[in-house]
Amino acid sequence: MSQFDVHRNVGQRRESIPFVVVAQSRLFDGYRRRVVIPLVRRSVLGRIVNPRLNPSFKIEGIAVVLHPLEIVSVATAQVGECVGSLAAEADAIVAALDELFTRAFG
C-alpha cells in the first residue's frame, strides 16, 4: 500500500463512501494499520464550503470528495482492493490536510 493509493471501502458505509485514500507515509509501512481518508460520493454531500479542505476527484467514473474530517486509522486487513492512485493529486490532498491541521486560526 503506497501513499495516495485508492482502495475500495469494505466497511458498512461503502454506499456513501465507496473509496478511501491512504494518507500515511511509507515510512510507517511496518505498522499493521493505515491512516486513510474517506472519499465520499459527491451526490451525498451538500454544498462544499471549502474546496481546499474538500477537493473533488473521479474514481472509476464516480465523483467523490475528500473528507479529511473523517480521517481514520484502520487495520491493513480491513483495507479493500487497490483501484488506483491519487499520487498525481498529492498536492491537493496535502493541502487539504494542511488546511485541517494548520495553526493559523488556533
PDB file of N, CA and C in Angstrom:
ATOM      1  N   MET A   1       0.842  -1.182   0.000  1.00  0.00           N
ATOM      2  CA  MET A   1       0.000   0.000   0.000  1.00  0.00           C
ATOM      3  C   MET A   1       0.880   1.236   0.000  1.00  0.00           C
ATOM      4  N   SER A   2       0.741   2.019  -1.010  1.00  0.00           N
ATOM      5  CA  SER A   2       1.527   3.249  -1.119  1.00  0.00           C
ATOM      6  C   SER A   2       0.685   4.454  -0.739  1.00  0.00           C
ATOM      7  N   GLN A   3       1.374   5.511  -0.316  1.00  0.00           N
ATOM      8  CA  GLN A   3       0.691   6.749  -0.013  1.00  0.00           C
ATOM      9  C   GLN A   3      -0.066   7.210  -1.260  1.00  0.00           C
ATOM     10  N   PHE A   4      -1.283   7.621  -1.064  1.00  0.00           N
ATOM     11  CA  PHE A   4      -2.203   8.126  -2.086  1.00  0.00           C
ATOM     12  C   PHE A   4      -2.849   7.021  -2.931  1.00  0.00           C
ATOM     13  N   ASP A   5      -2.611   5.747  -2.586  1.00  0.00           N
ATOM     14  CA  ASP A   5      -3.352   4.669  -3.240  1.00  0.00           C
ATOM     15  C   ASP A   5      -4.816   4.763  -2.825  1.00  0.00           C
ATOM     16  N   VAL A   6      -5.699   4.456  -3.767  1.00  0.00           N
ATOM     17  CA  VAL A   6      -7.141   4.467  -3.508  1.00  0.00           C
ATOM     18  C   VAL A   6      -7.595   3.016  -3.389  1.00  0.00           C
ATOM     19  N   HIS A   7      -8.340   2.748  -2.315  1.00  0.00           N
ATOM     20  CA  HIS A   7      -8.832   1.395  -2.041  1.00  0.00           C
ATOM     21  C   HIS A   7     -10.345   1.419  -1.888  1.00  0.00           C
ATOM     22  N   ARG A   8     -10.957   0.296  -2.231  1.00  0.00           N
ATOM     23  CA  ARG A   8     -12.398   0.157  -2.003  1.00  0.00           C
ATOM     24  C   ARG A   8     -12.661   0.171  -0.500  1.00  0.00           C
ATOM     25  N   ASN A   9     -13.731   0.813  -0.132  1.00  0.00           N
ATOM     26  CA  ASN A   9     -14.178   0.778   1.251  1.00  0.00           C
ATOM     27  C   ASN A   9     -15.008  -0.482   1.424  1.00  0.00           C
ATOM     28  N   VAL A  10     -14.597  -1.343   2.322  1.00  0.00           N
ATOM     29  CA  VAL A  10     -15.336  -2.583   2.565  1.00  0.00           C
ATOM     30  C   VAL A  10     -16.171  -2.479   3.841  1.00  0.00           C
ATOM     31  N   GLY A  11     -16.220  -1.290   4.426  1.00  0.00           N
ATOM     32  CA  GLY A  11     -16.967  -1.068   5.666  1.00  0.00           C
ATOM     33  C   GLY A  11     -18.452  -0.877   5.435  1.00  0.00           C
ATOM     34  N   GLN A  12     -19.152  -0.649   6.518  1.00  0.00           N
ATOM     35  CA  GLN A  12     -20.615  -0.513   6.486  1.00  0.00           C
ATOM     36  C   GLN A  12     -21.092   0.691   5.681  1.00  0.00           C
ATOM     37  N   ARG A  13     -20.290   1.725   5.572  1.00  0.00           N
ATOM     38  CA  ARG A  13     -20.716   2.946   4.877  1.00  0.00           C
ATOM     39  C   ARG A  13     -20.236   2.995   3.427  1.00  0.00           C
ATOM     40  N   ARG A  14     -19.995   1.845   2.835  1.00  0.00           N
ATOM     41  CA  ARG A  14     -19.421   1.806   1.484  1.00  0.00           C
ATOM     42  C   ARG A  14     -20.329   2.376   0.402  1.00  0.00           C
ATOM     43  N   GLU A  15     -21.617   2.475   0.657  1.00  0.00           N
ATOM     44  CA  GLU A  15     -22.509   3.081  -0.346  1.00  0.00           C
ATOM     45  C   GLU A  15     -22.240   4.579  -0.473  1.00  0.00           C
ATOM     46  N   SER A  16     -22.097   5.259   0.655  1.00  0.00           N
ATOM     47  CA  SER A  16     -21.843   6.700   0.625  1.00  0.00           C
ATOM     48  C   SER A  16     -20.357   7.027   0.561  1.00  0.00           C
ATOM     49  N   ILE A  17     -19.517   6.083   1.012  1.00  0.00           N
ATOM     50  CA  ILE A  17     -18.063   6.255   0.969  1.00  0.00           C
ATOM     51  C   ILE A  17     -17.483   5.047   0.233  1.00  0.00           C
ATOM     52  N   PRO A  18     -17.483   5.082  -1.092  1.00  0.00           N
ATOM     53  CA  PRO A  18     -17.058   3.900  -1.848  1.00  0.00           C
ATOM     54  C   PRO A  18     -15.550   3.638  -1.798  1.00  0.00           C
ATOM     55  N   PHE A  19     -14.762   4.676  -1.505  1.00  0.00           N
ATOM     56  CA  PHE A  19     -13.311   4.531  -1.522  1.00  0.00           C
ATOM     57  C   PHE A  19     -12.679   5.275  -0.357  1.00  0.00           C
ATOM     58  N   VAL A  20     -11.436   4.874  -0.061  1.00  0.00           N
ATOM     59  CA  VAL A  20     -10.583   5.606   0.876  1.00  0.00           C
ATOM     60  C   VAL A  20      -9.233   5.784   0.205  1.00  0.00           C
ATOM     61  N   VAL A  21      -8.508   6.823   0.620  1.00  0.00           N
ATOM     62  CA  VAL A  21      -7.173   7.058   0.082  1.00  0.00           C
ATOM     63  C   VAL A  21      -6.182   6.977   1.244  1.00  0.00           C
ATOM     64  N   VAL A  22      -5.081   6.269   1.028  1.00  0.00           N
ATOM     65  CA  VAL A  22      -4.042   6.126   2.050  1.00  0.00           C
ATOM     66  C   VAL A  22      -3.322   7.461   2.195  1.00  0.00           C
ATOM     67  N   ALA A  23      -3.259   7.958   3.432  1.00  0.00           N
ATOM     68  CA  ALA A  23      -2.630   9.249   3.682  1.00  0.00           C
ATOM     69  C   ALA A  23      -1.230   9.126   4.272  1.00  0.00           C
ATOM     70  N   GLN A  24      -0.955   8.043   4.941  1.00  0.00           N
ATOM     71  CA  GLN A  24       0.317   7.958   5.666  1.00  0.00           C
ATOM     72  C   GLN A  24       1.494   7.648   4.754  1.00  0.00           C
ATOM     73  N   SER A  25       2.643   8.066   5.224  1.00  0.00           N
ATOM     74  CA  SER A  25       3.895   7.852   4.512  1.00  0.00           C
ATOM     75  C   SER A  25       4.304   6.381   4.548  1.00  0.00           C
ATOM     76  N   ARG A  26       5.055   5.947   3.561  1.00  0.00           N
ATOM     77  CA  ARG A  26       5.574   4.570   3.538  1.00  0.00           C
ATOM     78  C   ARG A  26       6.553   4.320   4.673  1.00  0.00           C
ATOM     79  N   LEU A  27       7.004   5.388   5.294  1.00  0.00           N
ATOM     80  CA  LEU A  27       7.899   5.270   6.443  1.00  0.00           C
ATOM     81  C   LEU A  27       7.283   4.392   7.530  1.00  0.00           C
ATOM     82  N   PHE A  28       5.948   4.338   7.569  1.00  0.00           N
ATOM     83  CA  PHE A  28       5.246   3.589   8.604  1.00  0.00           C
ATOM     84  C   PHE A  28       4.642   2.276   8.098  1.00  0.00           C
ATOM     85  N   ASP A  29       5.155   1.765   6.989  1.00  0.00           N
ATOM     86  CA  ASP A  29       4.635   0.518   6.418  1.00  0.00           C
ATOM     87  C   ASP A  29       4.777  -0.678   7.355  1.00  0.00           C
ATOM     88  N   GLY A  30       5.699  -0.620   8.305  1.00  0.00           N
ATOM     89  CA  GLY A  30       5.895  -1.725   9.237  1.00  0.00           C
ATOM     90  C   GLY A  30       4.758  -1.896  10.225  1.00  0.00           C
ATOM     91  N   TYR A  31       3.920  -0.879  10.356  1.00  0.00           N
ATOM     92  CA  TYR A  31       2.775  -0.974  11.257  1.00  0.00           C
ATOM     93  C   TYR A  31       1.647  -1.743  10.583  1.00  0.00           C
ATOM     94  N   ARG A  32       0.773  -2.318  11.392  1.00  0.00           N
ATOM     95  CA  ARG A  32      -0.333  -3.112  10.840  1.00  0.00           C
ATOM     96  C   ARG A  32      -1.595  -2.282  10.615  1.00  0.00           C
ATOM     97  N   ARG A  33      -1.442  -0.971  10.609  1.00  0.00           N
ATOM     98  CA  ARG A  33      -2.576  -0.084  10.384  1.00  0.00           C
ATOM     99  C   ARG A  33      -2.222   0.932   9.315  1.00  0.00           C
ATOM    100  N   ARG A  34      -3.258   1.528   8.693  1.00  0.00           N
ATOM    101  CA  ARG A  34      -3.066   2.581   7.713  1.00  0.00           C
ATOM    102  C   ARG A  34      -4.012   3.729   8.034  1.00  0.00           C
ATOM    103  N   VAL A  35      -3.488   4.937   7.932  1.00  0.00           N
ATOM    104  CA  VAL A  35      -4.313   6.134   8.079  1.00  0.00           C
ATOM    105  C   VAL A  35      -4.912   6.421   6.707  1.00  0.00           C
ATOM    106  N   VAL A  36      -6.228   6.432   6.649  1.00  0.00           N
ATOM    107  CA  VAL A  36      -6.924   6.641   5.381  1.00  0.00           C
ATOM    108  C   VAL A  36      -7.916   7.789   5.523  1.00  0.00           C
ATOM    109  N   ILE A  37      -8.200   8.412   4.382  1.00  0.00           N
ATOM    110  CA  ILE A  37      -9.184   9.491   4.324  1.00  0.00           C
ATOM    111  C   ILE A  37     -10.334   9.026   3.438  1.00  0.00           C
ATOM    112  N   PRO A  38     -11.560   9.144   3.926  1.00  0.00           N
ATOM    113  CA  PRO A  38     -12.710   8.747   3.117  1.00  0.00           C
ATOM    114  C   PRO A  38     -12.859   9.610   1.859  1.00  0.00           C
ATOM    115  N   LEU A  39     -13.291   8.967   0.794  1.00  0.00           N
ATOM    116  CA  LEU A  39     -13.674   9.632  -0.447  1.00  0.00           C
ATOM    117  C   LEU A  39     -15.188   9.440  -0.575  1.00  0.00           C
ATOM    118  N   VAL A  40     -15.921  10.489  -0.239  1.00  0.00           N
ATOM    119  CA  VAL A  40     -17.382  10.445  -0.143  1.00  0.00           C
ATOM    120  C   VAL A  40     -18.000  10.750  -1.503  1.00  0.00           C
ATOM    121  N   ARG A  41     -19.064  10.025  -1.835  1.00  0.00           N
ATOM    122  CA  ARG A  41     -19.788  10.326  -3.076  1.00  0.00           C
ATOM    123  C   ARG A  41     -20.233  11.792  -3.066  1.00  0.00           C
ATOM    124  N   ARG A  42     -19.933  12.474  -4.136  1.00  0.00           N
ATOM    125  CA  ARG A  42     -20.318  13.888  -4.264  1.00  0.00           C
ATOM    126  C   ARG A  42     -21.824  14.046  -4.128  1.00  0.00           C
ATOM    127  N   SER A  43     -22.559  13.075  -4.601  1.00  0.00           N
ATOM    128  CA  SER A  43     -24.025  13.152  -4.606  1.00  0.00           C
ATOM    129  C   SER A  43     -24.642  13.129  -3.205  1.00  0.00           C
ATOM    130  N   VAL A  44     -23.926  12.677  -2.193  1.00  0.00           N
ATOM    131  CA  VAL A  44     -24.495  12.632  -0.843  1.00  0.00           C
ATOM    132  C   VAL A  44     -24.131  13.864  -0.014  1.00  0.00           C
ATOM    133  N   LEU A  45     -23.242  14.687  -0.553  1.00  0.00           N
ATOM    134  CA  LEU A  45     -22.844  15.891   0.169  1.00  0.00           C
ATOM    135  C   LEU A  45     -23.679  17.082  -0.277  1.00  0.00           C
ATOM    136  N   GLY A  46     -23.825  18.023   0.612  1.00  0.00           N
ATOM    137  CA  GLY A  46     -24.464  19.278   0.252  1.00  0.00           C
ATOM    138  C   GLY A  46     -23.435  20.177  -0.413  1.00  0.00           C
ATOM    139  N   ARG A  47     -23.576  21.442  -0.207  1.00  0.00           N
ATOM    140  CA  ARG A  47     -22.650  22.421  -0.771  1.00  0.00           C
ATOM    141  C   ARG A  47     -21.273  22.263  -0.128  1.00  0.00           C
ATOM    142  N   ILE A  48     -20.244  22.328  -0.943  1.00  0.00           N
ATOM    143  CA  ILE A  48     -18.873  22.266  -0.438  1.00  0.00           C
ATOM    144  C   ILE A  48     -18.427  23.694  -0.160  1.00  0.00           C
ATOM    145  N   VAL A  49     -18.265  24.000   1.109  1.00  0.00           N
ATOM    146  CA  VAL A  49     -17.942  25.362   1.534  1.00  0.00           C
ATOM    147  C   VAL A  49     -16.468  25.687   1.307  1.00  0.00           C
ATOM    148  N   ASN A  50     -15.613  24.702   1.516  1.00  0.00           N
ATOM    149  CA  ASN A  50     -14.171  24.939   1.416  1.00  0.00           C
ATOM    150  C   ASN A  50     -13.535  23.901   0.484  1.00  0.00           C
ATOM    151  N   PRO A  51     -13.426  24.195  -0.812  1.00  0.00           N
ATOM    152  CA  PRO A  51     -12.872  23.214  -1.755  1.00  0.00           C
ATOM    153  C   PRO A  51     -11.399  22.882  -1.487  1.00  0.00           C
ATOM    154  N   ARG A  52     -10.702  23.734  -0.762  1.00  0.00           N
ATOM    155  CA  ARG A  52      -9.311  23.400  -0.399  1.00  0.00           C
ATOM    156  C   ARG A  52      -9.303  22.244   0.603  1.00  0.00           C
ATOM    157  N   LEU A  53     -10.250  22.240   1.535  1.00  0.00           N
ATOM    158  CA  LEU A  53     -10.370  21.159   2.507  1.00  0.00           C
ATOM    159  C   LEU A  53     -10.983  19.917   1.862  1.00  0.00           C
ATOM    160  N   ASN A  54     -11.856  20.125   0.904  1.00  0.00           N
ATOM    161  CA  ASN A  54     -12.607  19.022   0.291  1.00  0.00           C
ATOM    162  C   ASN A  54     -12.456  19.001  -1.228  1.00  0.00           C
ATOM    163  N   PRO A  55     -11.249  18.675  -1.733  1.00  0.00           N
ATOM    164  CA  PRO A  55     -11.098  18.593  -3.189  1.00  0.00           C
ATOM    165  C   PRO A  55     -11.894  17.420  -3.761  1.00  0.00           C
ATOM    166  N   SER A  56     -12.278  17.578  -5.008  1.00  0.00           N
ATOM    167  CA  SER A  56     -13.075  16.552  -5.703  1.00  0.00           C
ATOM    168  C   SER A  56     -12.206  15.768  -6.677  1.00  0.00           C
ATOM    169  N   PHE A  57     -12.574  14.497  -6.864  1.00  0.00           N
ATOM    170  CA  PHE A  57     -11.871  13.606  -7.785  1.00  0.00           C
ATOM    171  C   PHE A  57     -12.896  12.700  -8.457  1.00  0.00           C
ATOM    172  N   LYS A  58     -12.456  12.000  -9.476  1.00  0.00           N
ATOM    173  CA  LYS A  58     -13.291  10.990 -10.125  1.00  0.00           C
ATOM    174  C   LYS A  58     -12.550   9.658 -10.039  1.00  0.00           C
ATOM    175  N   ILE A  59     -13.182   8.660  -9.441  1.00  0.00           N
ATOM    176  CA  ILE A  59     -12.621   7.321  -9.293  1.00  0.00           C
ATOM    177  C   ILE A  59     -13.601   6.343  -9.927  1.00  0.00           C
ATOM    178  N   GLU A  60     -13.131   5.592 -10.893  1.00  0.00           N
ATOM    179  CA  GLU A  60     -13.990   4.622 -11.603  1.00  0.00           C
ATOM    180  C   GLU A  60     -15.296   5.268 -12.069  1.00  0.00           C
ATOM    181  N   GLY A  61     -15.201   6.507 -12.529  1.00  0.00           N
ATOM    182  CA  GLY A  61     -16.367   7.212 -13.039  1.00  0.00           C
ATOM    183  C   GLY A  61     -17.287   7.784 -11.969  1.00  0.00           C
ATOM    184  N   ILE A  62     -16.906   7.645 -10.709  1.00  0.00           N
ATOM    185  CA  ILE A  62     -17.725   8.148  -9.605  1.00  0.00           C
ATOM    186  C   ILE A  62     -17.116   9.439  -9.075  1.00  0.00           C
ATOM    187  N   ALA A  63     -17.910  10.499  -9.007  1.00  0.00           N
ATOM    188  CA  ALA A  63     -17.453  11.765  -8.442  1.00  0.00           C
ATOM    189  C   ALA A  63     -17.402  11.628  -6.930  1.00  0.00           C
ATOM    190  N   VAL A  64     -16.211  11.852  -6.367  1.00  0.00           N
ATOM    191  CA  VAL A  64     -16.013  11.737  -4.923  1.00  0.00           C
ATOM    192  C   VAL A  64     -15.323  12.984  -4.391  1.00  0.00           C
ATOM    193  N   VAL A  65     -15.459  13.181  -3.087  1.00  0.00           N
ATOM    194  CA  VAL A  65     -14.877  14.333  -2.408  1.00  0.00           C
ATOM    195  C   VAL A  65     -14.060  13.836  -1.225  1.00  0.00           C
ATOM    196  N   LEU A  66     -12.850  14.337  -1.102  1.00  0.00           N
ATOM    197  CA  LEU A  66     -12.001  14.012   0.038  1.00  0.00           C
ATOM    198  C   LEU A  66     -12.639  14.589   1.294  1.00  0.00           C
ATOM    199  N   HIS A  67     -12.717  13.776   2.349  1.00  0.00           N
ATOM    200  CA  HIS A  67     -13.362  14.230   3.585  1.00  0.00           C
ATOM    201  C   HIS A  67     -12.408  14.028   4.767  1.00  0.00           C
ATOM    202  N   PRO A  68     -11.394  14.909   4.893  1.00  0.00           N
ATOM    203  CA  PRO A  68     -10.383  14.722   5.929  1.00  0.00           C
ATOM    204  C   PRO A  68     -10.903  14.849   7.362  1.00  0.00           C
ATOM    205  N   LEU A  69     -12.075  15.423   7.566  1.00  0.00           N
ATOM    206  CA  LEU A  69     -12.624  15.479   8.919  1.00  0.00           C
ATOM    207  C   LEU A  69     -13.022  14.092   9.424  1.00  0.00           C
ATOM    208  N   GLU A  70     -13.055  13.115   8.536  1.00  0.00           N
ATOM    209  CA  GLU A  70     -13.378  11.744   8.926  1.00  0.00           C
ATOM    210  C   GLU A  70     -12.174  10.815   8.787  1.00  0.00           C
ATOM    211  N   ILE A  71     -10.973  11.374   8.861  1.00  0.00           N
ATOM    212  CA  ILE A  71      -9.752  10.586   8.763  1.00  0.00           C
ATOM    213  C   ILE A  71      -9.764   9.509   9.850  1.00  0.00           C
ATOM    214  N   VAL A  72      -9.215   8.336   9.518  1.00  0.00           N
ATOM    215  CA  VAL A  72      -9.274   7.206  10.446  1.00  0.00           C
ATOM    216  C   VAL A  72      -8.084   6.282  10.220  1.00  0.00           C
ATOM    217  N   SER A  73      -7.741   5.534  11.243  1.00  0.00           N
ATOM    218  CA  SER A  73      -6.715   4.501  11.141  1.00  0.00           C
ATOM    219  C   SER A  73      -7.423   3.153  11.116  1.00  0.00           C
ATOM    220  N   VAL A  74      -7.094   2.332  10.128  1.00  0.00           N
ATOM    221  CA  VAL A  74      -7.722   1.008  10.017  1.00  0.00           C
ATOM    222  C   VAL A  74      -6.647  -0.067   9.896  1.00  0.00           C
ATOM    223  N   ALA A  75      -6.976  -1.258  10.331  1.00  0.00           N
ATOM    224  CA  ALA A  75      -6.068  -2.391  10.183  1.00  0.00           C
ATOM    225  C   ALA A  75      -5.880  -2.680   8.702  1.00  0.00           C
ATOM    226  N   THR A  76      -4.672  -3.036   8.309  1.00  0.00           N
ATOM    227  CA  THR A  76      -4.407  -3.304   6.886  1.00  0.00           C
ATOM    228  C   THR A  76      -5.315  -4.410   6.348  1.00  0.00           C
ATOM    229  N   ALA A  77      -5.683  -5.345   7.202  1.00  0.00           N
ATOM    230  CA  ALA A  77      -6.570  -6.428   6.774  1.00  0.00           C
ATOM    231  C   ALA A  77      -7.972  -5.927   6.432  1.00  0.00           C
ATOM    232  N   GLN A  78      -8.321  -4.730   6.877  1.00  0.00           N
ATOM    233  CA  GLN A  78      -9.649  -4.166   6.625  1.00  0.00           C
ATOM    234  C   GLN A  78      -9.664  -3.181   5.462  1.00  0.00           C
ATOM    235  N   VAL A  79      -8.543  -3.062   4.768  1.00  0.00           N
ATOM    236  CA  VAL A  79      -8.470  -2.168   3.611  1.00  0.00           C
ATOM    237  C   VAL A  79      -8.794  -2.986   2.364  1.00  0.00           C
ATOM    238  N   GLY A  80      -9.738  -2.508   1.585  1.00  0.00           N
ATOM    239  CA  GLY A  80     -10.154  -3.223   0.385  1.00  0.00           C
ATOM    240  C   GLY A  80      -9.120  -3.166  -0.728  1.00  0.00           C
ATOM    241  N   GLU A  81      -9.486  -3.734  -1.874  1.00  0.00           N
ATOM    242  CA  GLU A  81      -8.557  -3.802  -3.000  1.00  0.00           C
ATOM    243  C   GLU A  81      -8.177  -2.421  -3.509  1.00  0.00           C
ATOM    244  N   CYS A  82      -6.964  -2.309  -3.995  1.00  0.00           N
ATOM    245  CA  CYS A  82      -6.477  -1.059  -4.574  1.00  0.00           C
ATOM    246  C   CYS A  82      -7.088  -0.910  -5.969  1.00  0.00           C
ATOM    247  N   VAL A  83      -7.677   0.269  -6.222  1.00  0.00           N
ATOM    248  CA  VAL A  83      -8.322   0.505  -7.517  1.00  0.00           C
ATOM    249  C   VAL A  83      -7.656   1.630  -8.299  1.00  0.00           C
ATOM    250  N   GLY A  84      -6.621   2.222  -7.718  1.00  0.00           N
ATOM    251  CA  GLY A  84      -5.938   3.301  -8.412  1.00  0.00           C
ATOM    252  C   GLY A  84      -5.086   4.113  -7.461  1.00  0.00           C
ATOM    253  N   SER A  85      -4.672   5.253  -7.937  1.00  0.00           N
ATOM    254  CA  SER A  85      -3.811   6.135  -7.156  1.00  0.00           C
ATOM    255  C   SER A  85      -4.193   7.590  -7.408  1.00  0.00           C
ATOM    256  N   LEU A  86      -4.067   8.384  -6.363  1.00  0.00           N
ATOM    257  CA  LEU A  86      -4.237   9.827  -6.497  1.00  0.00           C
ATOM    258  C   LEU A  86      -2.899  10.529  -6.315  1.00  0.00           C
ATOM    259  N   ALA A  87      -1.803   9.830  -6.603  1.00  0.00           N
ATOM    260  CA  ALA A  87      -0.461  10.418  -6.456  1.00  0.00           C
ATOM    261  C   ALA A  87      -0.321  11.687  -7.285  1.00  0.00           C
ATOM    262  N   ALA A  88      -0.965  11.736  -8.430  1.00  0.00           N
ATOM    263  CA  ALA A  88      -0.906  12.935  -9.270  1.00  0.00           C
ATOM    264  C   ALA A  88      -1.634  14.108  -8.612  1.00  0.00           C
ATOM    265  N   GLU A  89      -2.486  13.810  -7.642  1.00  0.00           N
ATOM    266  CA  GLU A  89      -3.249  14.832  -6.914  1.00  0.00           C
ATOM    267  C   GLU A  89      -2.703  15.036  -5.498  1.00  0.00           C
ATOM    268  N   ALA A  90      -1.463  14.583  -5.269  1.00  0.00           N
ATOM    269  CA  ALA A  90      -0.861  14.648  -3.932  1.00  0.00           C
ATOM    270  C   ALA A  90      -0.877  16.048  -3.356  1.00  0.00           C
ATOM    271  N   ASP A  91      -0.604  17.061  -4.167  1.00  0.00           N
ATOM    272  CA  ASP A  91      -0.573  18.436  -3.661  1.00  0.00           C
ATOM    273  C   ASP A  91      -1.934  18.853  -3.106  1.00  0.00           C
ATOM    274  N   ALA A  92      -3.008  18.459  -3.763  1.00  0.00           N
ATOM    275  CA  ALA A  92      -4.355  18.815  -3.290  1.00  0.00           C
ATOM    276  C   ALA A  92      -4.680  18.091  -1.986  1.00  0.00           C
ATOM    277  N   ILE A  93      -4.254  16.850  -1.862  1.00  0.00           N
ATOM    278  CA  ILE A  93      -4.520  16.080  -0.642  1.00  0.00           C
ATOM    279  C   ILE A  93      -3.722  16.643   0.531  1.00  0.00           C
ATOM    280  N   VAL A  94      -2.448  16.924   0.299  1.00  0.00           N
ATOM    281  CA  VAL A  94      -1.606  17.503   1.353  1.00  0.00           C
ATOM    282  C   VAL A  94      -2.114  18.890   1.740  1.00  0.00           C
ATOM    283  N   ALA A  95      -2.562  19.663   0.773  1.00  0.00           N
ATOM    284  CA  ALA A  95      -3.124  20.989   1.069  1.00  0.00           C
ATOM    285  C   ALA A  95      -4.381  20.867   1.936  1.00  0.00           C
ATOM    286  N   ALA A  96      -5.197  19.845   1.676  1.00  0.00           N
ATOM    287  CA  ALA A  96      -6.399  19.628   2.488  1.00  0.00           C
ATOM    288  C   ALA A  96      -6.019  19.293   3.925  1.00  0.00           C
ATOM    289  N   LEU A  97      -5.015  18.451   4.083  1.00  0.00           N
ATOM    290  CA  LEU A  97      -4.551  18.111   5.430  1.00  0.00           C
ATOM    291  C   LEU A  97      -3.936  19.330   6.108  1.00  0.00           C
ATOM    292  N   ASP A  98      -3.231  20.115   5.342  1.00  0.00           N
ATOM    293  CA  ASP A  98      -2.652  21.357   5.855  1.00  0.00           C
ATOM    294  C   ASP A  98      -3.761  22.287   6.344  1.00  0.00           C
ATOM    295  N   GLU A  99      -4.810  22.391   5.566  1.00  0.00           N
ATOM    296  CA  GLU A  99      -5.960  23.225   5.925  1.00  0.00           C
ATOM    297  C   GLU A  99      -6.586  22.735   7.236  1.00  0.00           C
ATOM    298  N   LEU A 100      -6.672  21.430   7.390  1.00  0.00           N
ATOM    299  CA  LEU A 100      -7.276  20.837   8.578  1.00  0.00           C
ATOM    300  C   LEU A 100      -6.420  21.069   9.820  1.00  0.00           C
ATOM    301  N   PHE A 101      -5.110  20.926   9.681  1.00  0.00           N
ATOM    302  CA  PHE A 101      -4.231  20.946  10.842  1.00  0.00           C
ATOM    303  C   PHE A 101      -3.471  22.251  11.063  1.00  0.00           C
ATOM    304  N   THR A 102      -3.654  23.226  10.210  1.00  0.00           N
ATOM    305  CA  THR A 102      -2.910  24.474  10.346  1.00  0.00           C
ATOM    306  C   THR A 102      -3.189  25.157  11.685  1.00  0.00           C
ATOM    307  N   ARG A 103      -2.188  25.839  12.166  1.00  0.00           N
ATOM    308  CA  ARG A 103      -2.337  26.567  13.427  1.00  0.00           C
ATOM    309  C   ARG A 103      -2.690  28.030  13.177  1.00  0.00           C
ATOM    310  N   ALA A 104      -2.932  28.387  11.948  1.00  0.00           N
ATOM    311  CA  ALA A 104      -3.188  29.789  11.595  1.00  0.00           C
ATOM    312  C   ALA A 104      -4.413  30.359  12.323  1.00  0.00           C
ATOM    313  N   PHE A 105      -5.379  29.512  12.611  1.00  0.00           N
ATOM    314  CA  PHE A 105      -6.606  30.004  13.244  1.00  0.00           C
ATOM    315  C   PHE A 105      -6.736  29.534  14.684  1.00  0.00           C
ATOM    316  N   GLY A 106      -5.691  28.859  15.182  1.00  0.00           N
ATOM    317  CA  GLY A 106      -5.601  28.451  16.589  1.00  0.00           C
ATOM    318  C   GLY A 106      -6.744  27.665  17.060  1.00  0.00           C
TER     319      GLY A 106
END
